[in-house]
Amino acid sequence: MSISFSSLSAQVSRRDSLLNLVKQKKLSPNLSLKDTLFIHNLIELASEYRYHHLDSLYTLSQESLKISKKGAYINGEIGSYLNIGGYYSNKGKIDQAISYYKKAYNLAAEHERMHLKVSSLNDLAKEYGYKGDYALSLKKYLEAIEISKELNYKTMLSIINDNIAHLYLDQKDYEHAMVFLKRSKDINEEINDPIFTAETISNIASTYAEMNELEYAMFHINSSIAIFEKEKILDWLAYCYEIKGKVYLKKGKNTWALYWYKQSELLHQEIEDDRGKIDLLNGMTEAYLNLNKDSIAEIYALNAFNLSKKIGLRSGLKECSYQLFKIQKNKKDYEKSLWYHEIYQVTSESLAKAGNKKALNLLKTEMEYDQQKQQLILENEKALAKQKVYIYIFLIILIIFSIIVIIIYRNEKAQKKLNLELRSKKTALEEKQTYLNELNQTKNKLFSIIGHDLRGPIGAFQGLLKLFKEGEMTKEEFLNFVPKLKVDIDTISFTLNNLLSWGQTQMNGSTTRPSIVQINSIVNENIALLSEIAESKSIHLINKIESNCQAWSDPNQIDIIVRNLLSNALKFTPNHGEIIIGAIQKLKTCEIYIKDNGLGMSEETISKIFQKDSTHTTYGTNDEKGTGLGLSLCKEMVEKNNGQIWVHSALGKGSSFYFTVPRIIESLKKSA
């Protein structure tokens, strides 16, 4: 999945467009120092070079600053200072970066440019974080959040919450980090910008990887990669490839890890991001060491070591010095090995001490900020209370007078109004009773499935662990159960995902958000997700859906439908079977089918499987167990997307499931 030259061309198209605009304006005889559009284009062009050519970033920023000052364009001065700060930040010159960000902040505050003030605070907070002053960093972030809320500046709210999460990640406080990442994700859903969403999801994936929640990490990073590849955003794509490499590394799949690391390495040739590159180099070092390729590992470790020293990144220096210690030890060069180990020890102790202090400062700062905020609220409430006393007196007099005026009128209509209210309350109570009954049925069904289908595998897993722990089972005997345990865990994971999706639909918590959906891509993603199950049964999966098959549906719901139908087909198809996924594109709909040559179903079974309250379930060809929710969930989601679902099947002749979704037409595509 490497980046082609055409992709790189697409990446620089915006930069080239801005460059042409700037050149044309410079050649124009009508160029004015007060041409704010020209200055804005100059600043935008400079920012486009931040991760691609730092010298151009600096030169263009100095030029825009000079013109802005001559033309007294405040926004241009602030934007230029922010760009120059970005230049020094990428160079690892943190104090110089802070000085320029402070200039931008002071100018924005003085002239009440609130949006630019928020951007300045965010950049300042990041630099204080790089410097290690986490308390001051968090304080700046919280100040920026307050202003952003007042402005309803949702894009910056998303960015700031992501950045705060990184502060907690540095302390390995994954719980707090995930709180802020989920806040950012919720904001991104309101913004409805796929790029912002992909950035947050990639950070969530990295957090899951650090928590060793590797399947969740892989799912989220694949989602981000799909968006960044489509939009050709190289710096974030390089970051995502590095995370995917990290996931494979933690899985012990070093060859695959190196594949994705090298994709990231190729992109780093096109961008300038030394901080991101250090994590990449350390990851590649570890992968090569695991493959016993010490000489190659040493090259990458030395590069990481020199780069970490250059920009003063202690966390990177700690990781690569430890790797170099191991490499030199393997080479039996004990003098160098000891030297690198001493660097590792000193850096580790420094980070540990600083880390404890930073963690305490983070909590202290957050508490102090909340206390100051609450104190201001109380003072404002007291001031308002004094003002409200007079208002209340006037209101009381007005109310008494109004009551006297309308009392006769109210007496005449009191009975009529009471009757209407009683009827209304009776209807509301009946509706609530119906709703509570439905919730109770949903609860009973959930508890039934959890007790019947999840407690068994989990209990078996606990029993085996207990036997192994108490010495009643040998390691070899326990390992013999590992394949079966993996199947049980996969079944539990799939069941929980279905339960969550089904529970949302039952409690009116699932909202359908239609957009343009590439059916072929969703099918390929699910084939990849379920490929291990297919391989275990030697089942051949064939995707016949054309790449131009597009639908207007909710992509997440279509993903759940395809996954359940494909999982069912795998469950009931015997070893060495075949499953075909295809689509028939009609005038207004796409008819998608999943055909297997498995066990098939009787007419009686077919009549039950799509019923809303059905718990009908059967065992697969390898005794796979389901919850009975999957097909009911599929039916609900297909109908939410204005489609239909049905099945053709006979015992011993396999099953063919069909469902339709609205086809994307040209006029709809343009409006979208």
XYZ file of C-alpha atoms in Angstrom:
672
model
C 0.000 0.000 0.000
C 2.886 2.359 -0.844
C 2.302 5.950 -2.025
C 2.566 6.479 -5.771
C 4.053 9.533 -7.518
C 0.571 10.632 -8.551
C -0.440 10.626 -4.867
C 2.500 12.829 -4.001
C 1.511 15.193 -6.775
C -1.965 15.418 -5.319
C -0.441 16.188 -1.916
C 1.380 19.280 -3.221
C -1.422 20.536 -5.457
C -2.682 23.013 -2.818
C 0.865 24.217 -2.185
C 1.457 24.726 -5.906
C -1.847 26.564 -6.230
C -0.930 28.965 -3.413
C 2.576 29.399 -4.850
C 1.151 30.406 -8.236
C -1.225 32.895 -6.594
C 1.634 34.488 -4.646
C 3.911 34.686 -7.711
C 1.175 36.245 -9.840
C 0.419 38.832 -7.176
C 4.102 39.755 -6.783
C 4.322 40.376 -10.534
C 1.151 42.459 -10.492
C 1.665 46.239 -10.778
C -1.288 46.708 -8.391
C 0.367 44.979 -5.406
C -0.502 46.841 -2.208
C 0.847 46.469 1.319
C -2.763 46.487 2.507
C -3.764 43.541 0.288
C -4.837 41.222 3.139
C -5.749 38.394 0.729
C -2.167 38.342 -0.585
C -0.776 38.291 2.984
C -3.218 35.536 3.926
C -2.099 33.430 0.927
C 1.539 34.033 1.870
C 0.904 32.804 5.444
C -1.048 29.770 4.196
C 1.748 28.919 1.732
C 4.332 29.127 4.538
C 2.302 26.769 6.762
C 2.064 24.264 3.879
C 5.871 23.967 4.009
C 6.047 23.182 7.756
C 6.522 19.432 7.327
C 8.098 19.606 3.882
C 10.713 22.395 3.713
C 11.435 24.295 6.918
C 13.677 26.907 5.291
C 10.821 27.917 2.980
C 8.525 28.124 6.018
C 10.930 30.535 7.713
C 11.643 32.691 4.629
C 7.975 33.107 3.684
C 6.979 33.813 7.302
C 9.575 36.581 7.626
C 8.308 38.064 4.360
C 4.638 37.954 5.491
C 5.632 39.484 8.871
C 7.474 42.348 7.195
C 4.554 43.160 4.842
C 1.970 42.793 7.664
C 3.845 45.264 9.867
C 4.138 47.796 7.046
C 0.445 47.417 6.225
C -0.586 47.385 9.922
C -2.388 44.049 9.340
C -2.684 42.583 12.877
C -4.007 39.172 11.824
C -1.096 38.866 9.388
C 1.440 39.653 12.123
C -0.095 37.066 14.451
C -0.214 34.381 11.731
C 3.429 35.112 10.809
C 4.572 34.806 14.446
C 2.742 31.477 14.743
C 4.481 30.155 11.608
C 7.924 31.270 12.816
C 7.199 29.586 16.155
C 6.345 26.408 14.233
C 9.702 26.621 12.429
C 11.670 26.764 15.696
C 9.472 24.052 17.236
C 10.279 21.613 14.419
C 13.954 22.500 14.782
C 13.783 21.509 18.462
C 14.528 25.088 19.603
C 11.744 25.213 22.159
C 12.633 28.486 23.949
C 12.738 30.399 20.651
C 9.432 28.826 19.602
C 7.844 29.914 22.901
C 9.062 33.495 22.454
C 7.333 33.793 19.058
C 4.150 32.105 20.273
C 4.074 34.613 23.163
C 4.361 37.486 20.667
C 1.391 36.049 18.760
C -0.604 35.589 21.979
C 0.097 39.098 23.328
C -0.858 40.704 20.017
C -4.061 38.625 19.767
C -5.023 39.463 23.356
C -4.291 43.181 22.921
C -6.441 43.464 19.782
C -9.082 40.920 20.923
C -8.497 38.488 18.046
C -10.049 35.667 20.068
C -9.752 32.851 17.501
C -6.057 33.601 17.009
C -5.662 33.900 20.781
C -6.925 30.319 21.121
C -4.472 29.111 18.447
C -1.597 30.901 20.220
C -2.525 29.334 23.576
C -2.683 25.878 22.001
C 0.771 26.269 20.401
C 2.235 27.668 23.643
C 0.790 24.742 25.617
C 2.355 22.247 23.201
C 5.802 23.807 23.561
C 5.580 23.847 27.376
C 4.703 20.152 27.120
C 7.802 19.509 24.956
C 9.851 21.431 27.514
C 8.533 19.263 30.349
C 6.496 21.934 32.162
C 3.284 19.883 32.078
C 1.521 21.973 34.707
C 1.888 25.200 32.714
C 1.024 23.320 29.526
C -2.242 22.019 30.992
C -3.091 25.461 32.372
C -2.751 27.014 28.898
C -4.855 24.236 27.358
C -7.632 24.740 29.905
C -7.617 28.497 29.274
C -7.871 27.832 25.529
C -10.803 25.453 26.110
C -12.742 28.097 28.047
C -12.349 30.675 25.264
C -13.169 28.086 22.574
C -16.391 27.181 24.385
C -17.427 30.845 24.515
C -16.712 31.179 20.782
C -18.236 27.766 19.981
C -14.908 27.119 18.228
C -15.356 23.368 17.832
C -12.362 22.637 15.593
C -9.948 23.987 18.220
C -11.856 22.216 21.002
C -11.187 18.962 19.166
C -7.477 19.755 18.675
C -6.961 20.884 22.288
C -8.611 17.778 23.761
C -6.319 15.628 21.569
C -3.275 17.562 22.815
C -4.294 17.261 26.483
C -4.631 13.509 25.948
C -0.958 13.440 24.848
C 0.084 14.995 28.171
C -1.523 12.092 30.019
C -0.127 9.567 27.544
C 3.384 10.797 28.379
C 2.600 9.831 31.992
C 1.157 6.489 30.828
C -2.155 7.573 32.322
C -4.221 5.914 29.595
C -7.530 6.265 31.442
C -7.372 10.088 31.558
C -5.975 10.225 28.034
C -8.903 8.217 26.676
C -11.386 10.562 28.416
C -10.061 13.534 26.451
C -9.766 11.568 23.198
C -13.399 10.494 23.439
C -14.426 14.107 24.085
C -12.572 15.059 20.919
C -14.250 12.245 18.989
C -17.699 13.448 20.082
C -16.867 16.999 18.966
C -15.629 15.689 15.602
C -18.939 13.928 15.038
C -20.644 17.312 15.429
C -18.152 18.990 13.084
C -18.564 16.136 10.571
C -15.046 16.605 9.175
C -13.501 13.218 8.232
C -9.933 14.522 8.541
C -10.390 15.770 12.116
C -12.105 12.470 12.945
C -9.239 10.470 11.427
C -6.658 12.442 13.448
C -8.429 11.677 16.727
C -9.041 8.031 15.791
C -5.325 7.583 15.007
C -4.484 8.924 18.499
C -7.053 6.538 19.993
C -5.405 3.689 18.052
C -1.988 4.639 19.451
C -3.441 4.660 22.990
C -5.030 1.239 22.493
C -1.669 -0.061 21.219
C 0.079 1.183 24.379
C -2.665 -0.524 26.432
C -2.073 -3.766 24.440
C -5.682 -3.631 23.188
C -4.281 -4.593 19.791
C -7.463 -5.536 17.919
C -9.095 -2.236 18.849
C -5.886 -0.440 17.876
C -5.789 -2.166 14.463
C -9.459 -1.427 13.748
C -9.070 2.289 14.529
C -5.767 2.768 12.684
C -7.133 1.118 9.530
C -10.050 3.571 9.595
C -7.664 6.529 9.850
C -5.360 5.240 7.129
C -8.254 4.922 4.689
C -9.123 8.625 5.143
C -5.543 9.960 5.068
C -4.715 7.931 1.961
C -7.822 9.299 0.268
C -6.991 12.898 1.242
C -3.215 12.430 0.636
C -2.179 13.973 3.996
C 1.402 12.689 4.222
C 2.460 13.769 7.741
C -0.547 12.090 9.401
C -0.283 9.093 7.063
C 3.346 8.576 8.107
C 2.208 8.680 11.760
C -0.563 6.124 11.071
C 1.775 3.726 9.250
C 4.160 3.938 12.232
C 1.306 3.088 14.638
C 0.257 0.125 12.474
C 3.855 -1.070 12.531
C 3.829 -0.729 16.340
C 0.662 -2.860 16.571
C 2.242 -5.640 14.503
C 5.431 -5.354 16.577
C 3.462 -5.883 19.795
C 1.749 -8.865 18.142
C 5.177 -10.379 17.503
C 4.772 -10.108 13.707
C 8.090 -8.394 13.011
C 8.096 -8.786 9.217
C 4.688 -7.125 8.932
C 5.805 -4.468 11.407
C 8.790 -3.639 9.205
C 6.573 -3.488 6.126
C 4.476 -0.705 7.660
C 7.457 0.999 9.257
C 9.071 1.197 5.803
C 5.915 2.743 4.352
C 6.232 5.407 7.051
C 9.958 5.747 6.350
C 9.238 6.433 2.654
C 6.841 9.226 3.603
C 9.380 10.729 6.046
C 11.611 11.321 3.013
C 8.923 13.773 1.839
C 8.262 15.482 5.194
C 10.279 17.068 8.023
C 9.027 15.695 11.336
C 11.978 14.735 13.535
C 9.859 13.973 16.637
C 7.680 11.521 14.725
C 10.716 10.029 12.990
C 12.391 9.108 16.297
C 9.489 6.807 17.279
C 9.679 5.251 13.804
C 13.449 4.629 14.021
C 13.138 3.069 17.498
C 10.334 0.812 16.277
C 12.376 -0.372 13.279
C 15.359 -1.001 15.562
C 13.300 -3.283 17.798
C 11.813 -5.151 14.817
C 15.251 -5.829 13.283
C 16.595 -6.919 16.669
C 13.733 -9.395 17.017
C 14.691 -10.773 13.577
C 18.365 -11.079 14.723
C 19.488 -8.481 12.165
C 21.658 -6.570 14.619
C 23.770 -4.718 12.035
C 20.702 -3.123 10.410
C 19.143 -2.483 13.820
C 22.305 -0.622 14.886
C 22.025 1.781 11.921
C 18.466 2.744 12.834
C 19.263 2.965 16.553
C 22.212 5.314 15.923
C 20.041 7.514 13.706
C 17.433 7.690 16.487
C 20.171 8.408 19.056
C 21.666 11.303 17.060
C 18.247 12.758 16.213
C 17.111 12.560 19.873
C 20.252 14.395 20.981
C 19.760 16.995 18.262
C 16.253 18.027 19.361
C 16.666 17.133 23.060
C 13.984 14.403 23.185
C 14.812 12.412 26.340
C 12.126 9.772 25.884
C 13.552 8.934 22.438
C 17.106 8.927 23.821
C 16.089 6.476 26.555
C 14.611 3.985 24.071
C 17.434 4.006 21.512
C 20.245 3.927 24.132
C 18.704 0.757 25.586
C 18.530 -0.808 22.116
C 22.178 0.158 21.459
C 23.140 -1.362 24.820
C 21.653 -4.692 23.709
C 23.243 -4.486 20.237
C 26.738 -3.804 21.611
C 26.275 -6.548 24.191
C 25.442 -9.015 21.383
C 28.593 -7.852 19.555
C 30.543 -8.469 22.801
C 31.731 -4.847 22.761
C 31.182 -4.506 26.492
C 32.774 -1.081 26.817
C 30.288 0.531 24.379
C 27.487 -1.578 25.790
C 28.175 -0.238 29.302
C 28.408 3.348 27.970
C 24.974 3.122 26.350
C 23.534 1.432 29.435
C 24.762 4.306 31.611
C 23.020 6.779 29.261
C 19.866 4.675 29.486
C 20.023 4.585 33.311
C 20.625 8.326 33.675
C 17.844 9.181 31.197
C 15.412 6.723 32.813
C 16.020 8.091 36.300
C 15.654 11.655 35.028
C 12.382 10.859 33.277
C 11.084 8.907 36.273
C 11.744 11.785 38.668
C 10.421 14.354 36.255
C 7.483 12.085 35.453
C 6.393 11.839 39.086
C 6.655 15.575 39.546
C 4.825 16.228 36.279
C 2.018 13.840 37.183
C 1.507 15.611 40.505
C 1.662 19.023 38.834
C -0.924 17.938 36.257
C -3.423 16.976 38.941
C -2.602 20.022 41.066
C -3.002 22.395 38.108
C -6.296 20.848 37.087
C -7.609 21.164 40.660
C -6.387 24.762 41.026
C -7.949 25.724 37.725
C -11.293 24.187 38.733
C -11.134 25.938 42.122
C -10.429 29.305 40.496
C -13.268 28.729 38.066
C -15.687 27.798 40.865
C -14.600 30.838 42.911
C -15.327 33.155 39.977
C -18.725 31.511 39.497
C -19.583 32.012 43.193
C -18.525 35.671 43.119
C -20.593 36.284 39.997
C -23.573 34.553 41.574
C -23.344 36.772 44.673
C -23.208 39.907 42.546
C -26.150 38.759 40.479
C -28.109 37.863 43.619
C -27.951 41.456 44.865
C -29.221 42.743 41.544
C -31.972 40.157 41.424
C -33.467 41.248 44.795
C -34.944 44.388 43.231
C -36.061 42.493 40.167
C -37.807 39.891 42.326
C -39.691 42.604 44.281
C -40.949 44.145 41.050
C -41.871 40.730 39.664
C -43.823 39.821 42.814
C -45.882 43.014 42.572
C -46.465 42.393 38.875
C -47.464 38.772 39.509
C -49.949 39.746 42.250
C -51.538 42.319 39.968
C -51.679 39.809 37.114
C -53.294 37.188 39.333
C -56.038 39.635 40.353
C -56.693 40.534 36.697
C -56.897 36.984 35.360
C -58.383 35.118 38.320
C -61.933 35.349 36.965
C -60.855 34.155 33.535
C -58.894 31.243 35.012
C -61.815 30.106 37.148
C -63.988 29.806 34.044
C -61.465 27.637 32.187
C -59.953 25.776 35.111
C -62.154 22.726 34.772
C -61.664 22.488 31.037
C -57.892 22.822 31.370
C -57.807 20.198 34.139
C -59.621 17.701 31.957
C -57.191 18.288 29.106
C -54.209 17.865 31.427
C -55.593 14.630 32.845
C -56.101 13.186 29.374
C -52.629 14.306 28.355
C -51.021 12.777 31.463
C -52.933 9.550 30.963
C -51.627 9.285 27.394
C -48.082 10.101 28.546
C -48.256 7.457 31.285
C -49.469 4.852 28.826
C -46.634 5.699 26.434
C -44.083 5.509 29.259
C -45.541 2.172 30.385
C -45.167 0.785 26.857
C -41.626 2.127 26.634
C -40.676 0.641 30.033
C -42.128 -2.727 29.018
C -39.999 -2.693 25.864
C -36.913 -1.750 27.890
C -37.654 -4.557 30.334
C -37.914 -7.047 27.459
C -34.625 -5.754 26.052
C -32.989 -6.084 29.489
C -34.273 -9.647 29.932
C -33.016 -10.613 26.510
C -29.592 -9.071 27.155
C -29.269 -10.846 30.514
C -30.407 -14.105 28.915
C -27.769 -13.871 26.200
C -25.059 -12.779 28.585
C -25.907 -15.592 31.008
C -26.295 -18.257 28.324
C -23.746 -17.371 25.636
C -21.038 -15.388 27.426
C -20.927 -16.852 30.942
C -20.131 -20.335 29.619
C -16.950 -19.479 27.625
C -15.776 -17.037 30.292
C -16.389 -19.601 33.047
C -14.482 -22.215 31.061
C -11.604 -19.783 30.604
C -11.562 -19.023 34.366
C -11.646 -22.732 35.163
C -8.669 -23.479 32.940
C -6.681 -20.577 34.413
C -7.479 -21.802 37.930
C -6.359 -25.366 37.095
C -3.149 -24.034 35.538
C -2.462 -21.667 38.451
C -3.016 -24.397 41.072
C -0.729 -26.818 39.241
C -3.434 -29.282 38.277
C -2.650 -28.761 34.602
C 0.749 -28.669 32.897
C 1.910 -25.917 30.600
C 1.711 -28.281 27.604
C -1.849 -29.262 28.486
C -2.838 -25.625 28.882
C -1.284 -24.695 25.521
C -3.391 -27.395 23.865
C -6.454 -25.419 24.889
C -5.149 -22.089 23.478
C -6.658 -22.492 19.944
C -10.069 -23.291 21.469
C -9.736 -20.366 23.910
C -8.947 -17.986 21.016
C -12.091 -19.109 19.209
C -14.106 -18.528 22.415
C -12.595 -15.048 22.906
C -13.297 -14.121 19.249
C -16.873 -15.352 19.712
C -17.275 -13.283 22.897
C -15.876 -10.177 21.123
C -18.194 -10.625 18.127
C -21.162 -11.269 20.452
C -20.452 -8.150 22.521
C -20.210 -5.984 19.396
C -23.584 -7.298 18.218
C -25.102 -6.807 21.688
C -23.940 -3.190 21.791
C -25.268 -2.436 18.310
C -28.558 -4.246 18.962
C -28.953 -2.571 22.360
C -28.582 0.851 20.730
C -31.270 0.106 18.149
C -33.638 -1.165 20.854
C -33.147 1.896 23.047
C -33.467 4.411 20.195
C -29.789 5.282 20.577
C -28.690 4.381 17.068
C -28.830 7.222 14.538
C -28.539 6.534 10.824
C -26.157 8.979 9.126
C -26.161 8.257 5.388
C -23.208 9.165 3.184
C -21.500 7.843 0.059
C -20.447 4.232 0.778
C -17.966 2.162 -1.232
C -19.512 -1.309 -0.885
C -16.429 -3.024 -2.304
C -14.161 -1.431 0.329
C -16.426 -2.461 3.231
C -16.584 -6.055 1.941
C -12.786 -6.187 1.539
C -12.259 -4.847 5.086
C -14.547 -7.515 6.542
C -12.931 -10.264 4.458
C -9.584 -9.167 5.922
C -11.093 -9.055 9.439
C -12.565 -12.586 9.150
C -9.777 -14.078 7.020
C -8.311 -15.974 9.967
C -11.616 -17.790 10.566
C -11.876 -18.576 6.847
C -8.334 -19.907 6.748
C -8.963 -22.112 9.777
C -11.800 -23.846 7.839
C -10.050 -23.591 4.410
C -13.019 -21.620 3.068
C -12.508 -19.662 -0.158
C -13.885 -16.090 0.040
C -14.627 -14.455 -3.355
C -15.497 -10.763 -3.707
C -17.183 -10.073 -7.072
C -18.352 -6.547 -6.229
C -17.114 -3.939 -8.689
C -15.162 -0.931 -7.414
C -17.763 1.499 -8.791
C -20.560 0.057 -6.633
C -21.606 2.997 -4.428
C -24.562 3.395 -2.096
C -26.167 6.172 -0.050
C -26.256 4.618 3.413
C -24.768 4.725 6.890
C -21.270 3.163 6.431
C -21.066 1.871 10.032
C -24.438 0.100 9.772
C -23.596 -1.397 6.346
C -20.329 -2.613 7.894
C -22.252 -4.370 10.709
C -24.697 -5.940 8.192
C -21.899 -7.305 5.966
C -19.894 -8.566 8.964
C -22.852 -10.475 10.449
C -23.901 -12.029 7.120
C -20.314 -12.986 6.254
C -19.734 -14.366 9.776
C -22.931 -16.456 9.513
C -21.822 -17.806 6.135
C -18.444 -18.828 7.599
C -20.202 -20.422 10.579
C -22.477 -22.667 8.497
C -20.091 -23.443 5.622
C -18.120 -26.681 6.027
C -14.366 -26.969 5.634
C -13.078 -26.382 2.067
C -16.299 -24.545 1.192
C -16.818 -21.401 -0.851
C -18.509 -18.064 -0.149
C -19.283 -15.554 -2.913
C -20.062 -11.889 -2.269
C -21.490 -9.916 -5.171
C -23.759 -7.037 -6.126
C -26.331 -6.327 -8.828
C -26.567 -2.615 -9.629
C -30.112 -1.680 -10.558
C -31.649 1.665 -11.494
C -32.179 2.972 -7.944
C -30.760 0.244 -5.687
C -27.766 -1.996 -5.209
C -28.728 -5.608 -4.494
C -25.915 -7.234 -2.496
C -25.762 -10.968 -1.962
C -23.669 -13.405 0.096
C -23.918 -17.010 -1.127
C -22.481 -20.088 0.580
C -22.549 -23.817 -0.124
C -23.094 -24.687 3.528
C -25.781 -26.471 5.560
C -28.785 -24.462 4.371
C -32.046 -23.943 6.306
C -35.522 -25.357 6.487
C -38.649 -23.283 5.776
C -39.450 -23.262 9.497
C -36.018 -21.807 10.352
C -36.274 -19.175 7.602
C -39.585 -17.969 9.034
C -37.933 -17.273 12.425
C -34.499 -15.800 11.750
C -35.521 -12.214 10.988
C -38.112 -11.835 13.752
C -37.368 -8.919 16.093
C -37.836 -10.847 19.344
C -36.397 -14.108 18.076
C -33.561 -15.780 19.992
C -33.291 -18.607 17.495
C -29.705 -19.799 17.091
C -27.952 -22.948 15.915
C -24.460 -24.391 16.025
C -22.119 -24.036 13.040
C -20.212 -26.744 11.205
C -17.426 -26.522 13.832
C -19.853 -26.091 16.749
C -19.665 -22.277 16.566
C -22.310 -20.663 18.771
C -24.219 -17.423 18.095
C -26.612 -15.177 20.014
C -29.556 -15.132 17.616
C -29.229 -11.331 17.407
C -27.236 -10.995 14.180
C -29.947 -11.402 11.533
C -32.515 -9.449 13.549
C -29.952 -6.645 13.846
C -29.231 -6.841 10.094
C -32.946 -6.514 9.279
C -33.348 -3.436 11.500
C -30.284 -1.717 10.023
C -31.191 -2.539 6.404
C -34.659 -1.053 6.943
C -33.146 2.029 8.626
C -31.239 2.529 5.368
C -34.444 2.209 3.262
C -33.636 -1.304 2.054
C -34.979 -4.854 2.232
C -33.406 -8.165 3.271
C -34.379 -11.738 2.412
C -32.910 -15.236 2.034
C -33.138 -18.199 -0.358
C -32.096 -21.478 1.212
C -32.715 -25.210 1.342
C -31.305 -27.925 3.601
C -28.021 -29.264 2.256
C -27.910 -26.726 -0.606
C -26.476 -23.673 1.108
C -27.983 -20.214 1.706
C -28.069 -16.951 -0.251
C -28.757 -13.771 1.706
C -29.775 -10.647 -0.214
C -30.229 -7.050 0.891
C -30.759 -3.785 -0.942
C -29.540 -0.266 -0.278
C -30.255 2.961 -2.193
C -27.861 3.400 -5.065
C -25.893 6.646 -5.322
C -27.038 8.637 -8.341
C -25.209 11.522 -9.980
C -27.404 14.350 -8.676
C -27.236 13.014 -5.110
C -23.491 12.544 -5.423
C -23.001 16.195 -6.448
C -25.137 17.483 -3.595
C -23.262 15.292 -1.139
